[in-house]
CSV table of N, CA and C in Angstrom, one decimal:
chain,number,residue,atom,x,y,z
E,1,MET,N,18.4,-32.0,-6.3
E,1,MET,CA,17.1,-31.4,-6.3
E,1,MET,C,16.0,-32.4,-6.6
E,2,LYS,N,16.3,-33.3,-7.6
E,2,LYS,CA,15.3,-34.3,-7.9
E,2,LYS,C,15.1,-35.3,-6.8
E,3,MET,N,16.2,-35.6,-6.1
E,3,MET,CA,16.1,-36.5,-4.9
E,3,MET,C,15.2,-35.9,-3.8
E,4,LYS,N,15.4,-34.6,-3.6
E,4,LYS,CA,14.6,-33.9,-2.6
E,4,LYS,C,13.1,-34.0,-2.9
E,5,LYS,N,12.8,-33.8,-4.2
E,5,LYS,CA,11.4,-33.8,-4.6
E,5,LYS,C,10.8,-35.2,-4.5
E,6,ARG,N,11.6,-36.2,-4.8
E,6,ARG,CA,11.2,-37.6,-4.6
E,6,ARG,C,10.9,-38.0,-3.2
E,7,ILE,N,11.9,-37.6,-2.3
E,7,ILE,CA,11.7,-37.8,-0.9
E,7,ILE,C,10.4,-37.1,-0.4
E,8,THR,N,10.3,-35.9,-0.7
E,8,THR,CA,9.1,-35.1,-0.3
E,8,THR,C,7.8,-35.8,-0.8
E,9,GLY,N,7.8,-36.2,-2.1
E,9,GLY,CA,6.6,-36.9,-2.6
E,9,GLY,C,6.3,-38.2,-1.9
E,10,LEU,N,7.4,-39.0,-1.6
E,10,LEU,CA,7.2,-40.3,-0.8
E,10,LEU,C,6.7,-40.0,0.6
E,11,LEU,N,7.2,-39.0,1.2
E,11,LEU,CA,6.7,-38.6,2.6
E,11,LEU,C,5.2,-38.2,2.5
E,12,LEU,N,4.8,-37.5,1.5
E,12,LEU,CA,3.4,-37.0,1.3
E,12,LEU,C,2.5,-38.3,1.1
E,13,LEU,N,3.0,-39.2,0.3
E,13,LEU,CA,2.2,-40.4,0.0
E,13,LEU,C,2.1,-41.2,1.3
E,14,LEU,N,3.2,-41.3,2.1
E,14,LEU,CA,3.2,-42.1,3.3
E,14,LEU,C,2.2,-41.4,4.3
E,15,MET,N,2.2,-40.1,4.4
E,15,MET,CA,1.3,-39.4,5.2
E,15,MET,C,-0.2,-39.6,4.8
E,16,ILE,N,-0.4,-39.6,3.5
E,16,ILE,CA,-1.8,-39.9,3.1
E,16,ILE,C,-2.3,-41.3,3.4
E,17,PHE,N,-1.4,-42.3,3.2
E,17,PHE,CA,-1.8,-43.6,3.5
E,17,PHE,C,-1.9,-43.9,5.0
E,18,THR,N,-1.1,-43.3,5.8
E,18,THR,CA,-1.1,-43.5,7.3
E,18,THR,C,-2.2,-42.7,8.0
E,19,THR,N,-2.6,-41.6,7.5
E,19,THR,CA,-3.6,-40.8,8.2
E,19,THR,C,-5.0,-41.0,7.6
E,20,GLY,N,-5.1,-41.7,6.6
E,20,GLY,CA,-6.4,-42.0,6.1
E,20,GLY,C,-7.0,-40.9,5.2
E,21,ILE,N,-6.2,-40.0,4.8
E,21,ILE,CA,-6.7,-38.9,3.9
E,21,ILE,C,-7.1,-39.5,2.6
E,22,THR,N,-8.2,-39.1,2.1
E,22,THR,CA,-8.7,-39.6,0.8
E,22,THR,C,-9.2,-38.5,-0.1
E,23,GLN,N,-9.1,-38.7,-1.4
E,23,GLN,CA,-9.6,-37.7,-2.3
E,23,GLN,C,-10.9,-38.2,-2.9
E,24,LYS,N,-11.8,-37.3,-3.1
E,24,LYS,CA,-13.1,-37.6,-3.7
E,24,LYS,C,-13.5,-36.5,-4.6
E,25,TYR,N,-14.6,-36.8,-5.4
E,25,TYR,CA,-15.1,-35.8,-6.4
E,25,TYR,C,-16.6,-35.6,-6.1
E,26,THR,N,-17.1,-34.4,-6.3
E,26,THR,CA,-18.5,-34.1,-6.1
E,26,THR,C,-19.2,-34.7,-7.4
E,27,THR,N,-20.4,-35.3,-7.2
E,27,THR,CA,-21.1,-35.9,-8.3
E,27,THR,C,-22.2,-35.0,-8.8
E,28,ALA,N,-22.4,-33.8,-8.1
E,28,ALA,CA,-23.4,-32.8,-8.5
E,28,ALA,C,-22.9,-31.5,-8.0
E,29,ASN,N,-23.6,-30.4,-8.3
E,29,ASN,CA,-23.3,-29.1,-7.7
E,29,ASN,C,-23.8,-29.2,-6.3
E,30,VAL,N,-22.9,-29.0,-5.3
E,30,VAL,CA,-23.2,-29.2,-3.9
E,30,VAL,C,-22.8,-28.0,-3.1
E,31,ASN,N,-23.4,-27.8,-1.9
E,31,ASN,CA,-23.1,-26.8,-1.0
E,31,ASN,C,-22.1,-27.3,0.1
E,32,LEU,N,-21.0,-26.6,0.3
E,32,LEU,CA,-20.1,-26.9,1.4
E,32,LEU,C,-20.7,-26.1,2.6
E,33,ARG,N,-21.0,-26.9,3.7
E,33,ARG,CA,-21.7,-26.3,4.8
E,33,ARG,C,-20.9,-26.2,6.0
E,34,LYS,N,-21.3,-25.3,6.9
E,34,LYS,CA,-20.5,-25.0,8.2
E,34,LYS,C,-20.7,-26.2,9.2
E,35,GLY,N,-21.7,-27.0,9.0
E,35,GLY,CA,-21.9,-28.1,9.9
E,35,GLY,C,-22.6,-29.2,9.2
E,36,PRO,N,-22.8,-30.4,9.9
E,36,PRO,CA,-23.4,-31.6,9.2
E,36,PRO,C,-24.9,-31.6,9.1
E,37,GLY,N,-25.4,-30.7,8.2
E,37,GLY,CA,-26.9,-30.7,8.0
E,37,GLY,C,-27.3,-29.5,7.2
E,38,THR,N,-28.4,-29.5,6.6
E,38,THR,CA,-28.9,-28.4,5.8
E,38,THR,C,-29.3,-27.2,6.6
E,39,GLU,N,-29.4,-27.3,7.9
E,39,GLU,CA,-29.7,-26.2,8.7
E,39,GLU,C,-28.5,-25.3,9.0
E,40,TYR,N,-27.3,-25.8,8.6
E,40,TYR,CA,-26.1,-25.0,8.8
E,40,TYR,C,-25.8,-24.1,7.6
E,41,GLY,N,-25.2,-23.0,7.8
E,41,GLY,CA,-24.9,-22.0,6.7
E,41,GLY,C,-24.0,-22.6,5.6
E,42,ILE,N,-24.1,-22.0,4.4
E,42,ILE,CA,-23.3,-22.4,3.3
E,42,ILE,C,-22.0,-21.6,3.3
E,43,ILE,N,-20.9,-22.3,3.2
E,43,ILE,CA,-19.6,-21.7,3.1
E,43,ILE,C,-19.3,-21.3,1.6
E,44,SER,N,-19.6,-22.3,0.7
E,44,SER,CA,-19.5,-22.1,-0.7
E,44,SER,C,-20.2,-23.2,-1.5
E,45,SER,N,-20.4,-22.9,-2.8
E,45,SER,CA,-21.0,-23.9,-3.6
E,45,SER,C,-20.0,-24.5,-4.5
E,46,LEU,N,-19.9,-25.8,-4.6
E,46,LEU,CA,-18.9,-26.5,-5.4
E,46,LEU,C,-19.5,-27.1,-6.7
E,47,PRO,N,-19.0,-26.8,-7.8
E,47,PRO,CA,-19.5,-27.4,-9.1
E,47,PRO,C,-19.3,-28.9,-9.1
E,48,ARG,N,-20.1,-29.6,-9.9
E,48,ARG,CA,-19.9,-31.0,-10.2
E,48,ARG,C,-18.5,-31.3,-10.6
E,49,GLY,N,-17.9,-32.4,-10.1
E,49,GLY,CA,-16.6,-32.8,-10.5
E,49,GLY,C,-15.5,-32.1,-9.7
E,50,THR,N,-15.8,-31.4,-8.7
E,50,THR,CA,-14.8,-30.7,-7.8
E,50,THR,C,-14.1,-31.7,-7.0
E,51,TYR,N,-12.8,-31.6,-6.9
E,51,TYR,CA,-11.9,-32.5,-6.1
E,51,TYR,C,-11.9,-32.0,-4.7
E,52,VAL,N,-12.2,-32.8,-3.7
E,52,VAL,CA,-12.1,-32.5,-2.3
E,52,VAL,C,-11.3,-33.5,-1.6
E,53,THR,N,-10.8,-33.1,-0.4
E,53,THR,CA,-10.0,-34.0,0.5
E,53,THR,C,-10.8,-34.3,1.7
E,54,ILE,N,-10.8,-35.6,2.1
E,54,ILE,CA,-11.5,-36.0,3.4
E,54,ILE,C,-10.5,-36.7,4.2
E,55,ASP,N,-10.6,-36.6,5.6
E,55,ASP,CA,-9.6,-37.2,6.5
E,55,ASP,C,-9.9,-38.7,6.6
E,56,ASP,N,-11.1,-39.1,6.7
E,56,ASP,CA,-11.5,-40.5,6.9
E,56,ASP,C,-12.6,-40.9,6.0
E,57,ASP,N,-12.4,-42.0,5.2
E,57,ASP,CA,-13.5,-42.4,4.3
E,57,ASP,C,-14.5,-43.3,5.1
E,58,CYS,N,-15.7,-42.7,5.3
E,58,CYS,CA,-16.7,-43.4,6.0
E,58,CYS,C,-18.0,-43.4,5.2
E,59,ASP,N,-18.9,-44.2,5.7
E,59,ASP,CA,-20.2,-44.3,5.1
E,59,ASP,C,-21.2,-43.4,5.8
E,60,CYS,N,-20.7,-42.1,6.2
E,60,CYS,CA,-21.5,-41.2,7.0
E,60,CYS,C,-22.5,-40.4,6.1
E,61,GLN,N,-23.5,-39.9,6.7
E,61,GLN,CA,-24.5,-39.0,6.0
E,61,GLN,C,-23.8,-37.7,5.6
E,62,TRP,N,-23.1,-37.1,6.5
E,62,TRP,CA,-22.4,-35.8,6.3
E,62,TRP,C,-20.9,-36.0,6.5
E,63,ILE,N,-20.1,-35.6,5.6
E,63,ILE,CA,-18.6,-35.9,5.6
E,63,ILE,C,-17.9,-34.6,5.7
E,64,PRO,N,-17.0,-34.4,6.7
E,64,PRO,CA,-16.1,-33.2,6.7
E,64,PRO,C,-15.1,-33.3,5.6
E,65,VAL,N,-15.0,-32.2,4.8
E,65,VAL,CA,-14.1,-32.2,3.7
E,65,VAL,C,-13.3,-30.9,3.7
E,66,SER,N,-12.2,-30.9,3.0
E,66,SER,CA,-11.3,-29.7,2.8
E,66,SER,C,-11.3,-29.4,1.3
E,67,TYR,N,-11.6,-28.1,1.1
E,67,TYR,CA,-11.6,-27.6,-0.3
E,67,TYR,C,-11.1,-26.2,-0.3
E,68,SER,N,-10.0,-25.9,-1.1
E,68,SER,CA,-9.5,-24.6,-1.2
E,68,SER,C,-9.2,-23.9,0.1
E,69,GLY,N,-8.6,-24.6,1.1
E,69,GLY,CA,-8.3,-24.0,2.4
E,69,GLY,C,-9.5,-23.9,3.3
E,70,GLU,N,-10.7,-24.3,2.9
E,70,GLU,CA,-11.9,-24.3,3.7
E,70,GLU,C,-12.2,-25.7,4.2
E,71,ILE,N,-12.7,-25.8,5.4
E,71,ILE,CA,-13.2,-27.1,5.9
E,71,ILE,C,-14.7,-26.9,6.2
E,72,GLY,N,-15.4,-27.9,5.7
E,72,GLY,CA,-16.9,-27.9,5.8
E,72,GLY,C,-17.4,-29.3,5.6
E,73,TYR,N,-18.7,-29.3,5.5
E,73,TYR,CA,-19.4,-30.6,5.4
E,73,TYR,C,-20.2,-30.7,4.1
E,74,ILE,N,-20.2,-31.9,3.5
E,74,ILE,CA,-20.9,-32.2,2.3
E,74,ILE,C,-21.7,-33.5,2.5
E,75,SER,N,-22.9,-33.6,2.0
E,75,SER,CA,-23.6,-34.8,2.1
E,75,SER,C,-22.9,-36.0,1.4
E,76,GLY,N,-22.7,-37.1,2.1
E,76,GLY,CA,-22.0,-38.2,1.6
E,76,GLY,C,-22.5,-38.8,0.3
E,77,LYS,N,-23.8,-38.6,0.0
E,77,LYS,CA,-24.4,-39.1,-1.2
E,77,LYS,C,-23.9,-38.4,-2.5
E,78,TYR,N,-23.2,-37.2,-2.3
E,78,TYR,CA,-22.7,-36.4,-3.4
E,78,TYR,C,-21.2,-36.6,-3.6
E,79,LEU,N,-20.6,-37.6,-3.0
E,79,LEU,CA,-19.2,-37.8,-3.2
E,79,LEU,C,-18.9,-39.1,-3.8
E,80,SER,N,-17.9,-39.2,-4.6
E,80,SER,CA,-17.5,-40.4,-5.3
E,80,SER,C,-16.0,-40.5,-5.4
E,81,ASN,N,-15.5,-41.7,-5.5
E,81,ASN,CA,-14.0,-41.9,-5.7
E,81,ASN,C,-13.7,-41.6,-7.2
E,82,LYS,N,-14.7,-41.7,-8.1
E,82,LYS,CA,-14.4,-41.5,-9.5
E,82,LYS,C,-14.9,-40.1,-9.9
E,83,ARG,N,-14.1,-39.5,-10.8
E,83,ARG,CA,-14.5,-38.2,-11.4
E,83,ARG,C,-15.7,-38.4,-12.3
E,84,PRO,N,-16.8,-37.6,-12.2
E,84,PRO,CA,-17.9,-37.8,-13.1
E,84,PRO,C,-17.5,-37.6,-14.5
E,85,SER,N,-18.1,-38.3,-15.4
E,85,SER,CA,-17.8,-38.2,-16.8
E,85,SER,C,-18.5,-37.0,-17.4
E,86,ILE,N,-17.9,-36.6,-18.5
E,86,ILE,CA,-18.4,-35.4,-19.2
E,86,ILE,C,-19.7,-35.7,-19.9
E,87,VAL,N,-20.7,-34.9,-19.7
E,87,VAL,CA,-22.0,-35.1,-20.3
E,87,VAL,C,-22.2,-34.1,-21.5
E,88,HIS,N,-22.5,-34.7,-22.6
E,88,HIS,CA,-22.8,-33.8,-23.8
E,88,HIS,C,-24.3,-33.7,-24.0
E,89,LYS,N,-24.7,-32.5,-24.4
E,89,LYS,CA,-26.1,-32.3,-24.8
E,89,LYS,C,-26.1,-31.6,-26.1
E,90,ARG,N,-27.1,-31.9,-26.9
E,90,ARG,CA,-27.3,-31.3,-28.2
E,90,ARG,C,-27.9,-30.0,-28.2
E,91,GLU,N,-27.3,-29.0,-28.8
E,91,GLU,CA,-27.9,-27.6,-28.9
E,91,GLU,C,-27.9,-27.3,-30.4
E,92,GLY,N,-29.1,-27.5,-31.0
E,92,GLY,CA,-29.2,-27.3,-32.4
E,92,GLY,C,-28.5,-28.4,-33.1
E,93,ASN,N,-27.6,-28.1,-34.0
E,93,ASN,CA,-26.8,-29.1,-34.7
E,93,ASN,C,-25.5,-29.4,-34.1
E,94,ARG,N,-25.1,-28.9,-33.0
E,94,ARG,CA,-23.8,-29.1,-32.4
E,94,ARG,C,-24.0,-29.6,-30.9
E,95,LEU,N,-22.9,-30.3,-30.5
E,95,LEU,CA,-22.9,-30.8,-29.1
E,95,LEU,C,-22.2,-29.8,-28.3
E,96,SER,N,-22.7,-29.6,-27.1
E,96,SER,CA,-22.0,-28.7,-26.1
E,96,SER,C,-21.7,-29.5,-24.8
E,97,ARG,N,-20.7,-29.1,-24.1
E,97,ARG,CA,-20.4,-29.8,-22.9
E,97,ARG,C,-21.1,-29.1,-21.7
E,98,SER,N,-21.9,-29.9,-21.0
E,98,SER,CA,-22.5,-29.3,-19.8
E,98,SER,C,-21.7,-29.4,-18.6
E,99,HIS,N,-20.5,-30.0,-18.7
E,99,HIS,CA,-19.6,-30.1,-17.6
E,99,HIS,C,-18.2,-29.8,-18.1
E,100,ARG,N,-17.5,-28.8,-17.6
E,100,ARG,CA,-16.2,-28.4,-18.1
E,100,ARG,C,-15.2,-29.3,-17.4
E,101,SER,N,-14.0,-29.5,-18.1
E,101,SER,CA,-12.9,-30.2,-17.5
E,101,SER,C,-12.1,-29.3,-16.6
E,102,ILE,N,-12.0,-29.6,-15.4
E,102,ILE,CA,-11.3,-28.8,-14.4
E,102,ILE,C,-9.9,-29.3,-14.2
E,103,HIS,N,-8.9,-28.4,-14.3
E,103,HIS,CA,-7.5,-28.8,-14.1
E,103,HIS,C,-6.9,-28.2,-12.9
E,104,TYR,N,-5.9,-28.8,-12.4
E,104,TYR,CA,-5.3,-28.3,-11.1
E,104,TYR,C,-3.8,-28.2,-11.3
E,105,TYR,N,-3.1,-27.4,-10.4
E,105,TYR,CA,-1.7,-27.3,-10.3
E,105,TYR,C,-1.3,-27.3,-8.9
E,106,THR,N,0.0,-27.6,-8.6
E,106,THR,CA,0.5,-27.5,-7.3
E,106,THR,C,1.2,-26.1,-7.1
E,107,ASN,N,0.8,-25.3,-6.2
E,107,ASN,CA,1.4,-24.0,-6.0
E,107,ASN,C,2.7,-24.1,-5.3
E,108,VAL,N,3.3,-22.9,-5.0
E,108,VAL,CA,4.7,-22.9,-4.4
E,108,VAL,C,4.6,-23.4,-3.0
E,109,TYR,N,3.5,-23.4,-2.4
E,109,TYR,CA,3.3,-23.9,-1.0
E,109,TYR,C,3.0,-25.4,-0.9
E,110,GLY,N,3.0,-26.1,-2.1
E,110,GLY,CA,2.7,-27.5,-2.2
E,110,GLY,C,1.2,-27.8,-2.1
E,111,ARG,N,0.4,-26.8,-2.3
E,111,ARG,CA,-1.1,-27.1,-2.2
E,111,ARG,C,-1.7,-27.3,-3.6
E,112,ARG,N,-2.6,-28.1,-3.7
E,112,ARG,CA,-3.3,-28.4,-5.0
E,112,ARG,C,-4.4,-27.3,-5.2
E,113,VAL,N,-4.3,-26.6,-6.3
E,113,VAL,CA,-5.1,-25.4,-6.6
E,113,VAL,C,-5.8,-25.6,-8.0
E,114,GLN,N,-7.0,-25.2,-8.1
E,114,GLN,CA,-7.7,-25.3,-9.4
E,114,GLN,C,-7.1,-24.2,-10.3
E,115,SER,N,-6.8,-24.6,-11.5
E,115,SER,CA,-6.3,-23.7,-12.6
E,115,SER,C,-7.3,-22.7,-13.0
E,116,PRO,N,-7.0,-21.6,-13.5
E,116,PRO,CA,-8.0,-20.6,-14.0
E,116,PRO,C,-9.0,-21.3,-14.9
E,117,THR,N,-10.2,-21.1,-14.7
E,117,THR,CA,-11.3,-21.8,-15.4
E,117,THR,C,-12.4,-20.8,-15.8
E,118,ARG,N,-13.0,-21.0,-17.0
E,118,ARG,CA,-14.0,-20.1,-17.5
E,118,ARG,C,-15.4,-20.5,-16.9
E,119,TYR,N,-16.1,-19.6,-16.3
E,119,TYR,CA,-17.4,-19.8,-15.7
E,119,TYR,C,-18.3,-18.6,-16.2
E,120,SER,N,-19.6,-18.8,-16.1
E,120,SER,CA,-20.5,-17.7,-16.5
E,120,SER,C,-20.7,-16.7,-15.4
E,121,SER,N,-20.4,-17.1,-14.1
E,121,SER,CA,-20.5,-16.2,-13.0
E,121,SER,C,-19.4,-16.6,-12.0
E,122,ARG,N,-19.1,-15.7,-11.1
E,122,ARG,CA,-18.0,-16.0,-10.1
E,122,ARG,C,-18.3,-17.3,-9.3
E,123,PRO,N,-17.4,-18.3,-9.4
E,123,PRO,CA,-17.6,-19.5,-8.7
E,123,PRO,C,-17.1,-19.4,-7.3
E,124,ALA,N,-17.5,-20.4,-6.4
E,124,ALA,CA,-17.0,-20.4,-5.1
E,124,ALA,C,-15.5,-20.6,-5.1
E,125,GLY,N,-14.8,-19.9,-4.2
E,125,GLY,CA,-13.4,-20.0,-4.1
E,125,GLY,C,-12.5,-19.2,-5.0
E,126,ALA,N,-13.2,-18.5,-6.0
E,126,ALA,CA,-12.4,-17.7,-6.9
E,126,ALA,C,-11.8,-16.5,-6.2
E,127,THR,N,-10.5,-16.2,-6.5
E,127,THR,CA,-9.8,-15.1,-5.8
E,127,THR,C,-9.6,-13.9,-6.8
E,128,ALA,N,-9.8,-14.2,-8.1
E,128,ALA,CA,-9.5,-13.1,-9.0
E,128,ALA,C,-10.2,-13.4,-10.4
E,129,LEU,N,-10.6,-12.4,-11.1
E,129,LEU,CA,-11.1,-12.5,-12.5
E,129,LEU,C,-9.9,-12.1,-13.4
E,130,CYS,N,-9.5,-13.0,-14.3
E,130,CYS,CA,-8.4,-12.7,-15.2
E,130,CYS,C,-8.9,-11.9,-16.4
E,131,ASN,N,-8.1,-11.2,-17.1
E,131,ASN,CA,-8.4,-10.3,-18.2
E,131,ASN,C,-9.0,-11.2,-19.4
E,132,ASP,N,-8.7,-12.5,-19.5
E,132,ASP,CA,-9.2,-13.3,-20.5
E,132,ASP,C,-10.6,-13.9,-20.2
E,133,GLY,N,-11.2,-13.5,-19.0
E,133,GLY,CA,-12.5,-14.0,-18.6
E,133,GLY,C,-12.5,-15.2,-17.8
E,134,THR,N,-11.3,-15.8,-17.5
E,134,THR,CA,-11.2,-17.0,-16.6
E,134,THR,C,-11.2,-16.5,-15.1
E,135,TYR,N,-11.6,-17.4,-14.2
E,135,TYR,CA,-11.5,-17.1,-12.8
E,135,TYR,C,-10.3,-17.8,-12.2
E,136,SER,N,-9.5,-17.1,-11.4
E,136,SER,CA,-8.4,-17.7,-10.8
E,136,SER,C,-8.7,-18.1,-9.3
E,137,PHE,N,-8.1,-19.2,-8.9
E,137,PHE,CA,-8.2,-19.7,-7.5
E,137,PHE,C,-6.9,-19.6,-6.7
E,138,SER,N,-6.0,-18.7,-7.2
E,138,SER,CA,-4.7,-18.5,-6.7
E,138,SER,C,-4.8,-18.2,-5.2
E,139,GLN,N,-3.8,-18.7,-4.4
E,139,GLN,CA,-3.7,-18.5,-3.0
E,139,GLN,C,-2.6,-17.5,-2.7
E,140,SER,N,-2.0,-16.9,-3.7
E,140,SER,CA,-1.0,-15.9,-3.6
E,140,SER,C,-1.2,-14.9,-4.7
E,141,ARG,N,-1.0,-13.6,-4.5
E,141,ARG,CA,-1.1,-12.6,-5.5
E,141,ARG,C,0.0,-12.7,-6.6
E,142,ARG,N,1.1,-13.1,-6.2
E,142,ARG,CA,2.3,-13.2,-7.2
E,142,ARG,C,2.0,-14.2,-8.3
E,143,GLY,N,2.0,-13.8,-9.5
E,143,GLY,CA,1.8,-14.6,-10.6
E,143,GLY,C,0.4,-14.9,-11.0
E,144,THR,N,-0.6,-14.4,-10.2
E,144,THR,CA,-2.0,-14.7,-10.5
E,144,THR,C,-2.4,-14.1,-11.9
E,145,CYS,N,-3.0,-15.0,-12.7
E,145,CYS,CA,-3.4,-14.7,-14.1
E,145,CYS,C,-2.3,-14.3,-15.0
E,146,SER,N,-1.1,-14.7,-14.7
E,146,SER,CA,0.1,-14.3,-15.5
E,146,SER,C,0.0,-14.8,-16.9
E,147,HIS,N,-0.6,-16.0,-17.1
E,147,HIS,CA,-0.8,-16.5,-18.5
E,147,HIS,C,-2.2,-16.3,-19.0
E,148,HIS,N,-2.9,-15.4,-18.4
E,148,HIS,CA,-4.3,-15.1,-18.8
E,148,HIS,C,-4.5,-13.6,-18.9
E,149,GLY,N,-3.5,-12.8,-19.2
E,149,GLY,CA,-3.6,-11.4,-19.5
E,149,GLY,C,-3.6,-10.5,-18.3
E,150,GLY,N,-3.3,-11.1,-17.1
E,150,GLY,CA,-3.3,-10.3,-15.9
E,150,GLY,C,-4.6,-10.3,-15.2
E,151,VAL,N,-4.6,-9.6,-14.0
E,151,VAL,CA,-5.8,-9.6,-13.2
E,151,VAL,C,-6.7,-8.4,-13.6
E,152,SER,N,-8.0,-8.7,-13.7
E,152,SER,CA,-9.0,-7.7,-14.0
E,152,SER,C,-9.6,-7.2,-12.7
E,153,VAL,N,-10.0,-8.2,-11.8
E,153,VAL,CA,-10.6,-7.9,-10.5
E,153,VAL,C,-10.1,-8.8,-9.5
E,154,TRP,N,-9.8,-8.3,-8.3
E,154,TRP,CA,-9.4,-9.1,-7.1
E,154,TRP,C,-10.7,-9.3,-6.3
E,155,TYR,N,-10.8,-10.5,-5.7
E,155,TYR,CA,-12.0,-10.8,-4.7
E,155,TYR,C,-11.4,-11.0,-3.4
């Protein structure tokens, strides 16, 4: 079983390096659009620090990206190879984080999915609200919010 996982991992890396697939992070809250320009409709809004996949790394004004099963366009000026650092701001006598740390897991289909995360309102790509107040991005109903008290609302 371990050998099968290693071979699968090596094949995935080979595919990434031979097809030019690159991973980037958003440097601000950005809109994922249906086409290359602001005149195109918004598919979803991505928070700062969101991980996206692009097929070819170019110095283009608008770059086609893949996020949570959706393909759309993001302005190239809002993408970076490095994850944005966490910014702290002072509220009274304590520091608060203005950017949450986003974690990911690989689902049973081998796709990278954002782990349940707490937001003040429903974020783009959320498929369920868990009973503990986190939003799930699960691509399958089975096991969704299982470590978060179960599903409160499906989207």
